[in-house]
mmCIF file with all atom_site columns, C-alpha atoms in Angstrom:
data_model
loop_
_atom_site.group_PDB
_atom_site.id
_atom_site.type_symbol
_atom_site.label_atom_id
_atom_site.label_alt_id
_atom_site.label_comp_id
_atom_site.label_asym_id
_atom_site.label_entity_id
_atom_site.label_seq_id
_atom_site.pdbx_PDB_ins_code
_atom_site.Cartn_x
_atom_site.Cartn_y
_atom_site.Cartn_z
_atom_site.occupancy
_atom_site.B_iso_or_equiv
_atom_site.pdbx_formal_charge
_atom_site.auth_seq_id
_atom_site.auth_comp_id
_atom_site.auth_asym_id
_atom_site.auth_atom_id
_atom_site.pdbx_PDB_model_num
ATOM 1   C CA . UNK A 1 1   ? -57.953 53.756 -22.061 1.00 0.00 ? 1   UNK A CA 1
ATOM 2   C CA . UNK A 1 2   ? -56.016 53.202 -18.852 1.00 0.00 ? 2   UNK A CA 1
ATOM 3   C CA . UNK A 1 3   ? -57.244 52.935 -15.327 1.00 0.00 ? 3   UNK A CA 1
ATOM 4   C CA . UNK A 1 4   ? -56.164 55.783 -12.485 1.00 0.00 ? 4   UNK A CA 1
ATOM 5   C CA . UNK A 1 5   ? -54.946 52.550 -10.879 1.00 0.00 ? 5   UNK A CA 1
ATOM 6   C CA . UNK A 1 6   ? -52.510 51.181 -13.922 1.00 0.00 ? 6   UNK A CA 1
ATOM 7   C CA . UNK A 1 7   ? -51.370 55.023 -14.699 1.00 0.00 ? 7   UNK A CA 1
ATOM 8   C CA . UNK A 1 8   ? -49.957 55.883 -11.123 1.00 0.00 ? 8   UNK A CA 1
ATOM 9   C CA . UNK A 1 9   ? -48.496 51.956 -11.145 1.00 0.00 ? 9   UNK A CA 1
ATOM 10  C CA . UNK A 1 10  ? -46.654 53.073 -14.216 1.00 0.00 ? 10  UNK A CA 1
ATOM 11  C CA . UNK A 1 11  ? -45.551 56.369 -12.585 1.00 0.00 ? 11  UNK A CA 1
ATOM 12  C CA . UNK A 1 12  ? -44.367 54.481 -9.965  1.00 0.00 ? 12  UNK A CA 1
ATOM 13  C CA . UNK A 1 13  ? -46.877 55.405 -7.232  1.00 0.00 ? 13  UNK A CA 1
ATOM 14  C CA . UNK A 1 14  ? -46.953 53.191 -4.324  1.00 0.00 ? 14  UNK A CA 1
ATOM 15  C CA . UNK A 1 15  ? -50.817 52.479 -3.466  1.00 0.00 ? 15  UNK A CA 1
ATOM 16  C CA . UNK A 1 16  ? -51.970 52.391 0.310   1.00 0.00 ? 16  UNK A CA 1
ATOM 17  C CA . UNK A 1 17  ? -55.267 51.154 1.446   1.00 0.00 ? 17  UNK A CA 1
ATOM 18  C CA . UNK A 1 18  ? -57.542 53.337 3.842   1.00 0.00 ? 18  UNK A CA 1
ATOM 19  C CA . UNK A 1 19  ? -60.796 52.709 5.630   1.00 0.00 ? 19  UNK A CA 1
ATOM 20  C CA . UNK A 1 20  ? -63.343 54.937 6.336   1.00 0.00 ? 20  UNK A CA 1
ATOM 21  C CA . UNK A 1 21  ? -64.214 55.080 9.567   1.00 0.00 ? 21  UNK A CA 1
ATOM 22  C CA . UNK A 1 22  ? -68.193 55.584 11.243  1.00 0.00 ? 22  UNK A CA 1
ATOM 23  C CA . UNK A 1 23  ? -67.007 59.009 11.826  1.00 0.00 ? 23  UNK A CA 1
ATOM 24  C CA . UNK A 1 24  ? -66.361 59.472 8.182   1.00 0.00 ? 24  UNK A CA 1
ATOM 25  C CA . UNK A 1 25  ? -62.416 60.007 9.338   1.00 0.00 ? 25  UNK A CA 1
ATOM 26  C CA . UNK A 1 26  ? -59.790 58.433 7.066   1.00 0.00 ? 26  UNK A CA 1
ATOM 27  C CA . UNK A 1 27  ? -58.238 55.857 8.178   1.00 0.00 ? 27  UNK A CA 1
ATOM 28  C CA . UNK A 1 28  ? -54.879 54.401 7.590   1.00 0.00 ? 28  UNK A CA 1
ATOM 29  C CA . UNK A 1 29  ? -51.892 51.763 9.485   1.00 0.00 ? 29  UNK A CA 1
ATOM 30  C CA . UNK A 1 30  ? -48.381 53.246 9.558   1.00 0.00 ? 30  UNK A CA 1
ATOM 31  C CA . UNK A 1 31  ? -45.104 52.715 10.781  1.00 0.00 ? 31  UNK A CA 1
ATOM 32  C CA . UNK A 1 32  ? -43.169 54.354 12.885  1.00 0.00 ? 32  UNK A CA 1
ATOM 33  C CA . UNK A 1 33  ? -39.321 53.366 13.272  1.00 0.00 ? 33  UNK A CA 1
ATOM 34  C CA . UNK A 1 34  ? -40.767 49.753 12.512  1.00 0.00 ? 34  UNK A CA 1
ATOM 35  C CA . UNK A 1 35  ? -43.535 49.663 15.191  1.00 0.00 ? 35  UNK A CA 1
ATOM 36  C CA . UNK A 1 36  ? -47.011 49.688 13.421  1.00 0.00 ? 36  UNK A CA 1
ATOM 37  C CA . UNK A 1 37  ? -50.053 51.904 14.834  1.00 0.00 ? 37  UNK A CA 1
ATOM 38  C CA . UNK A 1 38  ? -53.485 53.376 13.399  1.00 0.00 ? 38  UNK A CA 1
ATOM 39  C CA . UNK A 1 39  ? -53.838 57.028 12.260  1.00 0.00 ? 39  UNK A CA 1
ATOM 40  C CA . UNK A 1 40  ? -56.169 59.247 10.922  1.00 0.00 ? 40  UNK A CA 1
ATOM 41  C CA . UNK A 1 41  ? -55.557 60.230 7.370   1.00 0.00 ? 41  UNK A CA 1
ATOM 42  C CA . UNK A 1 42  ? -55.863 64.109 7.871   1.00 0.00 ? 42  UNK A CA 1
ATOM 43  C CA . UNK A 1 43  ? -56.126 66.355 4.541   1.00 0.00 ? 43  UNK A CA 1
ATOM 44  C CA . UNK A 1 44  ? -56.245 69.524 6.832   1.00 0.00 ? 44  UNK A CA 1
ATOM 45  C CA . UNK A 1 45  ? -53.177 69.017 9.290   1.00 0.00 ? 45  UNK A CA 1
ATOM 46  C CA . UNK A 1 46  ? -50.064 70.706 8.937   1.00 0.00 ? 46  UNK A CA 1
ATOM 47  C CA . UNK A 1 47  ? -48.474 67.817 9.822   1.00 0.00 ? 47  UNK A CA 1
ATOM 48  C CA . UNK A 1 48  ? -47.896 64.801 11.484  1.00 0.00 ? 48  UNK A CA 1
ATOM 49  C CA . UNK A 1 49  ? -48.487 63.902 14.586  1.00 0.00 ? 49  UNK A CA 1
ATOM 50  C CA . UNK A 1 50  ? -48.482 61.426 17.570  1.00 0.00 ? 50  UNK A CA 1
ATOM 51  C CA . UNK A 1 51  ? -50.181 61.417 21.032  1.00 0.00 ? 51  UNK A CA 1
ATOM 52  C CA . UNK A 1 52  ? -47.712 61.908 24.289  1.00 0.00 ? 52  UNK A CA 1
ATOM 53  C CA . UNK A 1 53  ? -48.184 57.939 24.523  1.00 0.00 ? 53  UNK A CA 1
ATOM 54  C CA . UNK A 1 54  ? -46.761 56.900 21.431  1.00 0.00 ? 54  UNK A CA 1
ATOM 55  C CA . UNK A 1 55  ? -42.801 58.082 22.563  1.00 0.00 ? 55  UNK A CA 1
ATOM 56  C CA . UNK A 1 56  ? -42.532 55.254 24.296  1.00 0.00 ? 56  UNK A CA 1
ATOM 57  C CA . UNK A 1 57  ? -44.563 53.207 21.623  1.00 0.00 ? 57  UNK A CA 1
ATOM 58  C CA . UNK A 1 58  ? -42.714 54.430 18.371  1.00 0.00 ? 58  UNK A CA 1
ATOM 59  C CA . UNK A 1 59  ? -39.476 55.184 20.308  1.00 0.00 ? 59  UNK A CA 1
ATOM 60  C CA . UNK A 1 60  ? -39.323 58.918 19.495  1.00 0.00 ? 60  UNK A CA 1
ATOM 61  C CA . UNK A 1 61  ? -36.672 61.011 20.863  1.00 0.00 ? 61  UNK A CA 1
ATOM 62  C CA . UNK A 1 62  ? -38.850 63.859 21.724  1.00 0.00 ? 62  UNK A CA 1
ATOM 63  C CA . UNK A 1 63  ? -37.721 67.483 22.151  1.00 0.00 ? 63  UNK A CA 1
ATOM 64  C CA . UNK A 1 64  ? -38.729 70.839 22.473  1.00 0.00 ? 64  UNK A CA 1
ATOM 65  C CA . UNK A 1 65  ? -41.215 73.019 20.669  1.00 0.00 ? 65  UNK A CA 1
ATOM 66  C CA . UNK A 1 66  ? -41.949 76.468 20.598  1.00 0.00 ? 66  UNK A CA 1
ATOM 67  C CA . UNK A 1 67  ? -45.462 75.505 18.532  1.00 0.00 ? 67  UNK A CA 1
ATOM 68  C CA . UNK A 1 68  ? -48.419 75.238 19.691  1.00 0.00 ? 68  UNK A CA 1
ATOM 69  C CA . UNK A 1 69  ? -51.144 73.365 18.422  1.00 0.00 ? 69  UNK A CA 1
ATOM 70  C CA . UNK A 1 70  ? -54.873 73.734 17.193  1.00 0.00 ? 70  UNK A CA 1
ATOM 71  C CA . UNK A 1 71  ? -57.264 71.585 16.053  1.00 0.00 ? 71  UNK A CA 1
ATOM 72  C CA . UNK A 1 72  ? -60.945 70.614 15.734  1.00 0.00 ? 72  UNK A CA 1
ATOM 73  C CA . UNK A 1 73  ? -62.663 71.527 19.077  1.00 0.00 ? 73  UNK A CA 1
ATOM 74  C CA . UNK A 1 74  ? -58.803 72.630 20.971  1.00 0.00 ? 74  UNK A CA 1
ATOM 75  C CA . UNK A 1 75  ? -56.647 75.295 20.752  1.00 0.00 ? 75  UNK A CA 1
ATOM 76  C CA . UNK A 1 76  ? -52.861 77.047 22.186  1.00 0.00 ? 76  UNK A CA 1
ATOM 77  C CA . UNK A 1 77  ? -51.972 73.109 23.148  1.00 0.00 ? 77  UNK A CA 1
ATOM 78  C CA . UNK A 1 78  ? -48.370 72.158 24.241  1.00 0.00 ? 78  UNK A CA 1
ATOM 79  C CA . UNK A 1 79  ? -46.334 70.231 21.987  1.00 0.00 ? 79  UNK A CA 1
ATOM 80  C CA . UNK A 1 80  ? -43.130 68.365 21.641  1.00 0.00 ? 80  UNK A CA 1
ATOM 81  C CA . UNK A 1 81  ? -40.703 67.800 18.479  1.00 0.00 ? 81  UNK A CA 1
ATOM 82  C CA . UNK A 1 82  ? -39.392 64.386 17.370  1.00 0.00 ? 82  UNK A CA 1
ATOM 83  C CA . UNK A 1 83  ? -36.980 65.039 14.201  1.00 0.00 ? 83  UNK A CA 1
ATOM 84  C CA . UNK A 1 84  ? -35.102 61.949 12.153  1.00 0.00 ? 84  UNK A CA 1
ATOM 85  C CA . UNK A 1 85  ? -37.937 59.299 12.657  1.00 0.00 ? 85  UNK A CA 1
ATOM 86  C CA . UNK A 1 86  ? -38.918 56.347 9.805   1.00 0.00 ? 86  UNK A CA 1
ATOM 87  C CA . UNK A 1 87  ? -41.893 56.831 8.764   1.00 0.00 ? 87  UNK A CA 1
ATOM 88  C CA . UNK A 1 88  ? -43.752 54.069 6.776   1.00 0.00 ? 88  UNK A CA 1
ATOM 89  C CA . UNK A 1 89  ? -47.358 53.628 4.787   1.00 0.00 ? 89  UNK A CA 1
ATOM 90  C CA . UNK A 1 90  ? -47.574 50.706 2.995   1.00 0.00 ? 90  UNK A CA 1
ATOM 91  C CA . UNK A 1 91  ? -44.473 50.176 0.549   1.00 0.00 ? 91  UNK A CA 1
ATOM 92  C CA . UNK A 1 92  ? -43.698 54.006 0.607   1.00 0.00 ? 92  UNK A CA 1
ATOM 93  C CA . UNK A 1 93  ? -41.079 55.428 3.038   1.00 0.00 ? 93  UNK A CA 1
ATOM 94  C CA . UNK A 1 94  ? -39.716 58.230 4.437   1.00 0.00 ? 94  UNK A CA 1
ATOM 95  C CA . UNK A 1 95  ? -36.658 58.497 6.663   1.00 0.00 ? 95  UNK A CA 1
ATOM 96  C CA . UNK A 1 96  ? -35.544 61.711 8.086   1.00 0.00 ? 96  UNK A CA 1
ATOM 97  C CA . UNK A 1 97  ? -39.289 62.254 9.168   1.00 0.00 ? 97  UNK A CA 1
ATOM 98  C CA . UNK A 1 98  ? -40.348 64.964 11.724  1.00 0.00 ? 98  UNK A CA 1
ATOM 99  C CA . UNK A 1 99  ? -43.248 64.198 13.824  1.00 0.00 ? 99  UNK A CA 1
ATOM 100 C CA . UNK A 1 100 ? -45.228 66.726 16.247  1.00 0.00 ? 100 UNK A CA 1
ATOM 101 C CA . UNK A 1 101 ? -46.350 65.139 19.687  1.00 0.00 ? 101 UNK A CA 1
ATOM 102 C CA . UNK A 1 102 ? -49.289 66.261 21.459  1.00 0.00 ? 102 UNK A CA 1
ATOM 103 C CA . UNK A 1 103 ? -52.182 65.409 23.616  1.00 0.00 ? 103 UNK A CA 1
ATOM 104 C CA . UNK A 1 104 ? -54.516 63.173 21.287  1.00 0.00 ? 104 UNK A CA 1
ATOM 105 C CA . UNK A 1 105 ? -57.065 62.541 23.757  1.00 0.00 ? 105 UNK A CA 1
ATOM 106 C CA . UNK A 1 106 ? -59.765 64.891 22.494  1.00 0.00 ? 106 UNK A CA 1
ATOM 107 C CA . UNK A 1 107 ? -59.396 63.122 19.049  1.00 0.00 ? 107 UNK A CA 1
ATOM 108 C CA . UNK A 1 108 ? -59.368 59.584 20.677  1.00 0.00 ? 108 UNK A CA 1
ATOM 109 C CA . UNK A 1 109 ? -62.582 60.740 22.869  1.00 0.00 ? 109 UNK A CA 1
ATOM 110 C CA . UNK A 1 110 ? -64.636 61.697 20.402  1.00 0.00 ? 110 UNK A CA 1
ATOM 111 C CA . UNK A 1 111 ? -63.450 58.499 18.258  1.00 0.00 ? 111 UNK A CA 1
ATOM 112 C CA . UNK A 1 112 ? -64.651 56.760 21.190  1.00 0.00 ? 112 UNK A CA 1
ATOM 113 C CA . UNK A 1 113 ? -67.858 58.230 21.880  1.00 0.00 ? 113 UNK A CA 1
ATOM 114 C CA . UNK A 1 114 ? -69.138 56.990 18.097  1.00 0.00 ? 114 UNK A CA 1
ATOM 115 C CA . UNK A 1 115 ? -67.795 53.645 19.118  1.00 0.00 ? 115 UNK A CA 1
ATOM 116 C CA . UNK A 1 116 ? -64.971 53.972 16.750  1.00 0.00 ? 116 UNK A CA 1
ATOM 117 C CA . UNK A 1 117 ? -61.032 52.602 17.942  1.00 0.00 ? 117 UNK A CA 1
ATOM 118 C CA . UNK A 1 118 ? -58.706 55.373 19.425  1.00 0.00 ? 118 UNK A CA 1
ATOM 119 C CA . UNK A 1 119 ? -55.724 56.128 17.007  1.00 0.00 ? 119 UNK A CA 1
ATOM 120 C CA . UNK A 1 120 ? -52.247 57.153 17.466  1.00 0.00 ? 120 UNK A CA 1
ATOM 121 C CA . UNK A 1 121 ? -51.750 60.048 15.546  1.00 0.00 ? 121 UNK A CA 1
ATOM 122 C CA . UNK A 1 122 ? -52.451 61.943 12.485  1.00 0.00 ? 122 UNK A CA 1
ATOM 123 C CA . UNK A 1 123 ? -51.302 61.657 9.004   1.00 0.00 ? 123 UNK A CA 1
ATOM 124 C CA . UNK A 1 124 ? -50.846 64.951 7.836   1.00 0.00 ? 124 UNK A CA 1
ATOM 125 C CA . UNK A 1 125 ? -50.190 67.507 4.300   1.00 0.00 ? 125 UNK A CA 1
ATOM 126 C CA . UNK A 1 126 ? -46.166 66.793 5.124   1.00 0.00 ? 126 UNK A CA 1
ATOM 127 C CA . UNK A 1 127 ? -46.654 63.155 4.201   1.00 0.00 ? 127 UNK A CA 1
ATOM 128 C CA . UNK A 1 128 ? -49.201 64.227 1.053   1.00 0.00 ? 128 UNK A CA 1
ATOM 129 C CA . UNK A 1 129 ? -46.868 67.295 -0.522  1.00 0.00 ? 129 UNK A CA 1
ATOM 130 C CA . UNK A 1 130 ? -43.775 65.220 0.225   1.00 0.00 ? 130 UNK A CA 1
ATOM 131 C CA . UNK A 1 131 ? -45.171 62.185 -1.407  1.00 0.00 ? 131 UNK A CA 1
ATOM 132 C CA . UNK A 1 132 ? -47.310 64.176 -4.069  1.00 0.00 ? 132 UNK A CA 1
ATOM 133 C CA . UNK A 1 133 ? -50.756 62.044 -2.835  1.00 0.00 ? 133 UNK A CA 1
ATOM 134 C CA . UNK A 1 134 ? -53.489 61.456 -5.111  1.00 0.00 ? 134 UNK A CA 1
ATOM 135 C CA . UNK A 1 135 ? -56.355 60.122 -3.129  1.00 0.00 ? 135 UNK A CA 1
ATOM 136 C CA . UNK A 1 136 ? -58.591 57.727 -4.536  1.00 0.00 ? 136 UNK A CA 1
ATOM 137 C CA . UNK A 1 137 ? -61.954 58.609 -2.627  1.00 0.00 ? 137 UNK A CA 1
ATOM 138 C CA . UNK A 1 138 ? -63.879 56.178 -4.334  1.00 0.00 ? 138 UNK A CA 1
ATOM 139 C CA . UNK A 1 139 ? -62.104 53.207 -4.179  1.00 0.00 ? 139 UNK A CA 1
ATOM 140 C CA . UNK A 1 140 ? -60.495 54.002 -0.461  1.00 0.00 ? 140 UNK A CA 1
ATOM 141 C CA . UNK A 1 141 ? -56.748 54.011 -1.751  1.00 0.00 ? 141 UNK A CA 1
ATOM 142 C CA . UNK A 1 142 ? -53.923 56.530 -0.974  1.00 0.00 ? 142 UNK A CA 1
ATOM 143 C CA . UNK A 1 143 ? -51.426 57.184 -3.629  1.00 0.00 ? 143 UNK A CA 1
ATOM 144 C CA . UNK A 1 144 ? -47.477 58.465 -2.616  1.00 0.00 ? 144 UNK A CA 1
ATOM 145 C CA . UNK A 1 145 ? -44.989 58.329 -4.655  1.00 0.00 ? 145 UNK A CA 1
ATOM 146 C CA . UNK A 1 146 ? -41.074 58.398 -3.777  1.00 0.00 ? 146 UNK A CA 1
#
């Protein structure tokens, strides 16, 4: 009987490591447009997303939004677009990638609070439904495929 492991190998799924952090958040290294940073692996965000310091960082050509944005512990916050980015976890890539900027620094407070490193920004359900993710609680690994 074959492994989870050797079955999404053969189905071409690219495997991604993750940590878990003291916070119990997912965590996972990324790439965007070549320049590497740390990010929450988030199961319940929309989508992905960078703090207002990572356009300069991951050279994102940000624009306008009409969204706003919730999350855990903040609501009606102002965001920013950034359309036709790279996007990169591990050997699995995405060009053409939209990304949503917004103020992070709620998320990288309470990070730092339980002594855990600031990230900078959230992997979100685009990246899983695009890459049809499997994710290997267990074992810490993130399976995409393209």
């Amino acid at each position: 009987m074959k492994t989870l492991p050797e079955i999404l190998k053969k189905e071409n799924y690219k495997k991604i490591k993750f940590k878990v952090s003291k916070t119990q958040h997912l965590l996972i290294k990324a790439s965007i447009n070549g320049t590497k940073g740390n990010f929450i692996l988030d199961t319940g965000a929309s989508n992905s997303c960078v703090g207002f310091e990572g356009v300069e960082l991951f050279q994102l050509k940000a624009g306008t939004s009409k969204t706003k944005a919730a999350g855990a512990g903040a609501t009606n916050m102002f965001t920013q677009i950034a359309k036709n980015n790279t996007l990169q976890l591990g050997r699995w890539k995405s060009n053409d990638f939209h990304l949503v900027i917004f103020d992070l620094s709620h998320v990288n407070q309470a990070l730092t609070q339980h002594k855990a490193k600031p990230v900078q920004g959230i992997i979100g359900a685009d990246v899983l439904l695009e890459g049809k993710a499997i994710i290997d609680y267990y074992n810490h690994n993130l399976y995409l495929l393209k």
